Amino acid sequence: MELRQLRSLIMLVESEFSVSRAASRLNLVQPAVSQHLKQLEEELGTRIFRRQGKRLVGLTDAGEKVLHYARATLAGAANLLAVGRDHVEEGTGVLRIGATHTQARYVLPPVIRSFREAYPAVEVQIHQANPLQLVEMAVNDAVDLAICTEALDRNPALTAIPSYRWNRCLIALPDHPALEARPVTLDTLCEYPLVTYVFGFTGRGHLSDTFARDGLRPHVVLSATDTDVIKTYVREGLGIGIIADLAYEEDKDADLGVRALSHLFPAEVTKIAYPKDKYLQRFQQRFIDLFQQEATRIIRSSRAR
Amino acid sequence: MELRQLRSLIMLVESEFSVSRAASRLNLVQPAVSQHLKQLEEELGTRIFRRQGKRLVGLTDAGEKVLHYARATLAGAANLLAVGRDHVEEGTGVLRIGATHTQARYVLPPVIRSFREAYPAVEVQIHQANPLQLVEMAVNDAVDLAICTEALDRNPALTAIPSYRWNRCLIALPDHPALEARPVTLDTLCEYPLVTYVFGFTGRGHLSDTFARDGLRPHVVLSATDTDVIKTYVREGLGIGIIADLAYEEDKDADLGVRALSHLFPAEVTKIAYPKDKYLQRFQQRFIDLFQQEATRIIRSSRAR
DNA sequence: CGTTCTTACGTGTGTCGTAACGATC
DNA sequence: GATCGTTACGACACACGTAAGAACG
């Protein structure tokens, strides 16, 4: 059994079972990959591919298990090489971060800035995705670190480090009556058309739960995956917005009224995660540290409101 | 990076850093292994071996990490092949069991018997060792399943399945006064010379703790790693014995008096363990099931006393 | 008929074994 | 000087690329 055979298997799966595409992505010719797959299946002595004619269209049950261990094997090999790189080309390489829109747009910029000062030779990549995608990307080593609030701590294959707590705030046009309520209650929020996140994004789960627990039905007129869209439509007068407090920017959002909502909803915890047993290079570890530092700064500044 | 290089690395470590021995154990010539190690070190770009002249004498810090991931990588590969074997040569292979003396001598025989009936083509190996060794053997894949009472659940790399509870009993020559005490107390046990297990073996830890908690100092005149030695010296009249109740055999030990001690000491739990994420072949899974069944039988028969 | 995988074949890389050399106790 | 390592070299294997053939829509 050879590592290249496993690479071919995995790339095949990630190429929707097109041998040709897998081959070109591996910088190989197609017959080479065919041979890898054939040899692997022969050595195992079991069908691992589902076929339609001579086309491969999926994995058998055995194949799924094989895929799992193939990933584990290559992950081990990758970690091994990472140990080497960490000791030699110190401070060079690639840092692949997976993050949701909220993180990428409002939290990461200052972290990235100080990281790039410390490690100018490291190429930083940010891959934006939704929480479920981020989990999968982290598990399959499509990113080195995943940052978001949901789902990360549900997967036992990941180590998730809690980084900071946040809550929501209400934004509205400055003259909107909702801003006047003392205090703002769940009922207040239900009186007006709401603009907030799509389910599964940025704490929307707990938000819906809270309304439901009080038997309330908020009138959501628009749900978006990112905060900028929400702000835009609040400015359009479509309704009042509920966003993550860390997404309210004192300077740029001065034209919007804001009220904290932390007394109404449970706090959310944003985490940073990576596969258990992954070898973290020094600059990756350093990035986590920087993120944690920045996180405490964020908390302080949004508490100030 | 090639798997054979990792095999050479691991075999080198397991051969006290003798390249020649590693080579012969791998059925290779010595220059081949030298080349593997050289290539590996070159590809990593870091020293991974500590050297004295041209002799390899140990690993650097980086080398230790490399070794860890090399093991993880090869474990993945082994699991992958196991998936294949499980689907093809169903019911053939090798089952390597690590067990303490008590398990091997008193618990396993009936399990092995029924397992061999079900899988006559599987070669069963029993490797006797102490609990700490068993943990290491399980982690390094020197055995497939490890069975003992201590230490197994302390290692996060292992899945440990609790199988059965047991406690101790007192054995003595039939006319010994200790057998007459109603009830037998810790004080009773301290009145006579004691023969029991060595620390670290077969529940000796909790035994000592219990005496210590009452401020008692039992008079241990002989400590052994296995029950047969204890029985032998009890028969010699050296003192009274404290052994695992499951090690008292109704038929063969009829010449010894016995009293349960479960009211004095905390129960012990024997576990069966294997590396997390190890692929268990069907017959391995079946062995665990058989062991669990036998375990419940044991409990019933020793409760009967 | 284009797409996709298989089969066939040649070339070049590289792995391992043999053998000679060097170092260390 | 015996043991254990490295270096040098050659033979065989094999992995990959090219090219032609076969199934599928």
Short mmCIF file of C-alpha atoms in Angstrom, two decimals, chain A residues 49-254:
data_model
loop_
_atom_site.label_atom_id
_atom_site.label_comp_id
_atom_site.label_asym_id
_atom_site.label_seq_id
_atom_site.Cartn_x
_atom_site.Cartn_y
_atom_site.Cartn_z
CA PHE A 49 -16.11 1.43 -5.34
CA ARG A 50 -19.66 1.35 -6.58
CA ARG A 51 -19.63 1.16 -10.36
CA GLN A 52 -21.91 1.85 -13.27
CA GLY A 53 -20.29 0.05 -16.14
CA LYS A 54 -16.68 1.09 -15.89
CA ARG A 55 -17.48 4.41 -14.31
CA LEU A 56 -16.93 4.88 -10.60
CA VAL A 57 -19.93 6.49 -8.98
CA GLY A 58 -19.49 6.02 -5.24
CA LEU A 59 -18.05 4.05 -2.38
CA THR A 60 -19.26 0.79 -0.87
CA ASP A 61 -19.64 0.49 2.90
CA ALA A 62 -16.15 -0.94 3.06
CA GLY A 63 -15.02 1.93 0.87
CA GLU A 64 -16.34 4.51 3.32
CA LYS A 65 -14.31 2.95 6.10
CA VAL A 66 -11.28 2.79 3.87
CA LEU A 67 -11.71 6.47 3.02
CA HIS A 68 -11.82 7.32 6.70
CA TYR A 69 -8.59 5.53 7.45
CA ALA A 70 -6.99 6.87 4.30
CA ARG A 71 -7.68 10.37 5.58
CA ALA A 72 -6.27 9.44 8.97
CA THR A 73 -3.15 8.04 7.36
CA LEU A 74 -2.48 11.07 5.20
CA ALA A 75 -3.24 13.37 8.10
CA GLY A 76 -0.51 11.58 10.03
CA ALA A 77 1.88 12.04 7.15
CA ALA A 78 0.99 15.72 6.84
CA ASN A 79 1.54 16.25 10.55
CA LEU A 80 4.88 14.55 10.28
CA LEU A 81 6.03 16.88 7.54
CA ALA A 82 4.68 19.83 9.49
CA VAL A 83 7.02 18.97 12.36
CA GLY A 84 9.91 19.28 9.94
CA ARG A 85 8.75 22.52 8.39
CA ASP A 86 8.21 23.98 11.82
CA HIS A 87 11.84 23.48 12.72
CA VAL A 88 13.38 24.63 9.47
CA GLU A 89 11.67 27.37 7.54
CA GLU A 90 10.55 28.90 10.75
CA GLY A 91 7.98 31.55 10.04
CA THR A 92 7.16 30.63 6.49
CA GLY A 93 4.28 28.68 5.07
CA VAL A 94 0.57 29.03 4.65
CA LEU A 95 -2.06 29.68 7.27
CA ARG A 96 -5.51 28.67 6.08
CA ILE A 97 -8.28 30.11 8.20
CA GLY A 98 -11.91 29.18 7.82
CA ALA A 99 -14.33 31.76 9.18
CA THR A 100 -17.89 32.96 8.92
CA HIS A 101 -18.69 36.35 7.49
CA THR A 102 -19.03 37.95 10.90
CA GLN A 103 -15.61 36.72 11.98
CA ALA A 104 -13.88 37.55 8.73
CA ARG A 105 -15.42 41.00 8.53
CA TYR A 106 -15.42 42.28 12.12
CA VAL A 107 -13.08 40.19 14.26
CA LEU A 108 -10.24 38.94 12.12
CA PRO A 109 -8.89 42.11 10.49
CA PRO A 110 -6.91 43.37 13.50
CA VAL A 111 -5.75 39.82 14.29
CA ILE A 112 -4.52 39.31 10.77
CA ARG A 113 -2.81 42.67 10.87
CA SER A 114 -0.71 41.88 13.92
CA PHE A 115 -0.10 38.34 12.72
CA ARG A 116 1.26 39.58 9.42
CA GLU A 117 3.59 41.93 11.27
CA ALA A 118 4.95 39.02 13.26
CA TYR A 119 5.10 36.59 10.33
CA PRO A 120 5.39 38.58 7.10
CA ALA A 121 6.53 35.47 5.20
CA VAL A 122 3.43 33.44 6.03
CA GLU A 123 0.70 33.52 3.42
CA VAL A 124 -2.64 34.03 5.12
CA GLN A 125 -5.70 32.61 3.43
CA ILE A 126 -9.22 33.26 4.62
CA HIS A 127 -11.88 30.86 3.46
CA GLN A 128 -15.37 32.08 4.15
CA ALA A 129 -18.06 29.46 4.73
CA ASN A 130 -20.99 28.59 6.91
CA PRO A 131 -20.54 26.78 10.22
CA LEU A 132 -21.34 23.29 8.94
CA GLN A 133 -19.01 23.70 6.02
CA LEU A 134 -16.33 24.97 8.39
CA VAL A 135 -16.56 21.83 10.48
CA GLU A 136 -16.12 19.68 7.44
CA MET A 137 -13.28 21.80 6.14
CA ALA A 138 -11.49 21.55 9.46
CA VAL A 139 -11.96 17.79 9.69
CA ASN A 140 -10.80 17.21 6.13
CA ASP A 141 -7.85 19.53 6.51
CA ALA A 142 -9.11 22.00 3.94
CA VAL A 143 -8.30 24.71 6.48
CA ASP A 144 -5.89 24.77 9.41
CA LEU A 145 -8.09 26.67 11.83
CA ALA A 146 -11.83 27.18 11.84
CA ILE A 147 -13.45 30.07 13.64
CA CYS A 148 -17.12 30.38 14.37
CA THR A 149 -19.75 30.24 17.05
CA GLU A 150 -21.87 27.26 16.05
CA ALA A 151 -21.26 23.57 15.48
CA LEU A 152 -17.54 23.52 16.18
CA ASP A 153 -17.81 21.96 19.62
CA ARG A 154 -20.23 19.31 18.40
CA ASN A 155 -17.65 17.35 16.48
CA PRO A 156 -15.53 14.99 18.56
CA ALA A 157 -12.79 15.01 15.93
CA LEU A 158 -12.08 18.67 16.65
CA THR A 159 -10.44 20.50 19.48
CA ALA A 160 -12.49 23.67 20.01
CA ILE A 161 -11.03 26.46 22.10
CA PRO A 162 -13.60 28.88 23.51
CA SER A 163 -12.36 32.36 22.71
CA TYR A 164 -14.88 35.02 23.59
CA ARG A 165 -18.49 35.59 24.50
CA TRP A 166 -20.79 37.97 22.73
CA ASN A 167 -24.45 38.82 22.55
CA ARG A 168 -26.77 40.69 20.27
CA CYS A 169 -27.72 44.30 19.89
CA LEU A 170 -30.62 46.03 18.31
CA ILE A 171 -29.99 48.46 15.48
CA ALA A 172 -32.55 50.77 13.93
CA LEU A 173 -32.90 54.10 12.22
CA PRO A 174 -32.18 56.76 14.87
CA ASP A 175 -35.77 57.96 15.17
CA HIS A 176 -37.27 54.48 15.43
CA PRO A 177 -39.63 54.06 18.43
CA ALA A 178 -38.13 50.66 19.33
CA LEU A 179 -35.01 52.49 20.51
CA GLU A 180 -37.07 54.36 23.10
CA ALA A 181 -38.43 51.37 24.99
CA ARG A 182 -37.09 51.15 28.58
CA PRO A 183 -36.21 48.38 28.84
CA VAL A 184 -36.25 46.74 25.45
CA THR A 185 -38.15 43.46 25.87
CA LEU A 186 -38.86 40.47 23.66
CA ASP A 187 -42.32 41.93 23.16
CA THR A 188 -40.82 45.18 21.94
CA LEU A 189 -38.88 43.25 19.32
CA CYS A 190 -42.00 41.44 18.19
CA GLU A 191 -43.86 44.68 17.55
CA TYR A 192 -41.76 45.63 14.54
CA PRO A 193 -40.56 43.92 11.35
CA LEU A 194 -37.27 42.18 12.09
CA VAL A 195 -34.13 41.77 9.99
CA THR A 196 -31.63 39.23 11.29
CA TYR A 197 -29.53 36.19 10.50
CA VAL A 198 -30.54 33.03 8.65
CA PHE A 199 -31.02 29.97 10.79
CA GLY A 200 -27.72 28.19 11.39
CA PHE A 201 -25.75 31.44 11.14
CA THR A 202 -24.32 33.65 13.83
CA GLY A 203 -26.34 32.54 16.81
CA ARG A 204 -29.69 32.45 15.09
CA GLY A 205 -30.51 29.14 16.80
CA HIS A 206 -30.49 30.55 20.34
CA LEU A 207 -32.29 33.63 19.12
CA SER A 208 -35.23 31.68 17.75
CA ASP A 209 -35.27 29.44 20.84
CA THR A 210 -35.59 32.41 23.14
CA PHE A 211 -38.62 33.78 21.34
CA ALA A 212 -40.17 30.33 21.12
CA ARG A 213 -39.73 29.68 24.84
CA ASP A 214 -41.88 32.70 25.58
CA GLY A 215 -44.40 31.62 22.98
CA LEU A 216 -43.57 34.65 20.84
CA ARG A 217 -43.51 34.75 17.07
CA PRO A 218 -41.16 37.50 15.88
CA HIS A 219 -42.00 38.96 12.52
CA VAL A 220 -38.82 38.32 10.53
CA VAL A 221 -39.12 40.06 7.18
CA LEU A 222 -35.62 39.38 5.96
CA SER A 223 -32.95 36.96 7.06
CA ALA A 224 -29.40 37.23 5.78
CA THR A 225 -26.20 35.31 6.26
CA ASP A 226 -24.15 38.40 6.89
CA THR A 227 -24.40 41.53 8.94
CA ASP A 228 -23.73 43.99 6.16
CA VAL A 229 -26.89 42.93 4.37
CA ILE A 230 -28.85 43.35 7.59
CA LYS A 231 -27.47 46.84 8.15
CA THR A 232 -28.25 47.81 4.58
CA TYR A 233 -31.92 46.91 4.90
CA VAL A 234 -32.23 48.49 8.30
CA ARG A 235 -30.96 51.68 6.68
CA GLU A 236 -33.57 51.16 3.96
CA GLY A 237 -36.22 51.26 6.67
CA LEU A 238 -37.30 47.67 6.16
CA GLY A 239 -37.37 47.07 9.91
CA ILE A 240 -35.24 46.84 13.01
CA GLY A 241 -32.12 44.67 13.01
CA ILE A 242 -30.72 42.20 15.49
CA ILE A 243 -27.00 41.66 14.96
CA ALA A 244 -23.99 40.49 16.90
CA ASP A 245 -22.82 43.34 19.11
CA LEU A 246 -19.28 42.98 17.84
CA ALA A 247 -20.57 43.81 14.35
CA TYR A 248 -21.65 47.29 15.36
CA GLU A 249 -18.90 49.72 14.43
CA GLU A 250 -18.92 52.94 16.43
CA ASP A 251 -17.50 55.03 13.64
CA LYS A 252 -19.14 53.66 10.51
CA ASP A 253 -22.52 52.94 12.05
CA ALA A 254 -23.02 56.25 13.77
#
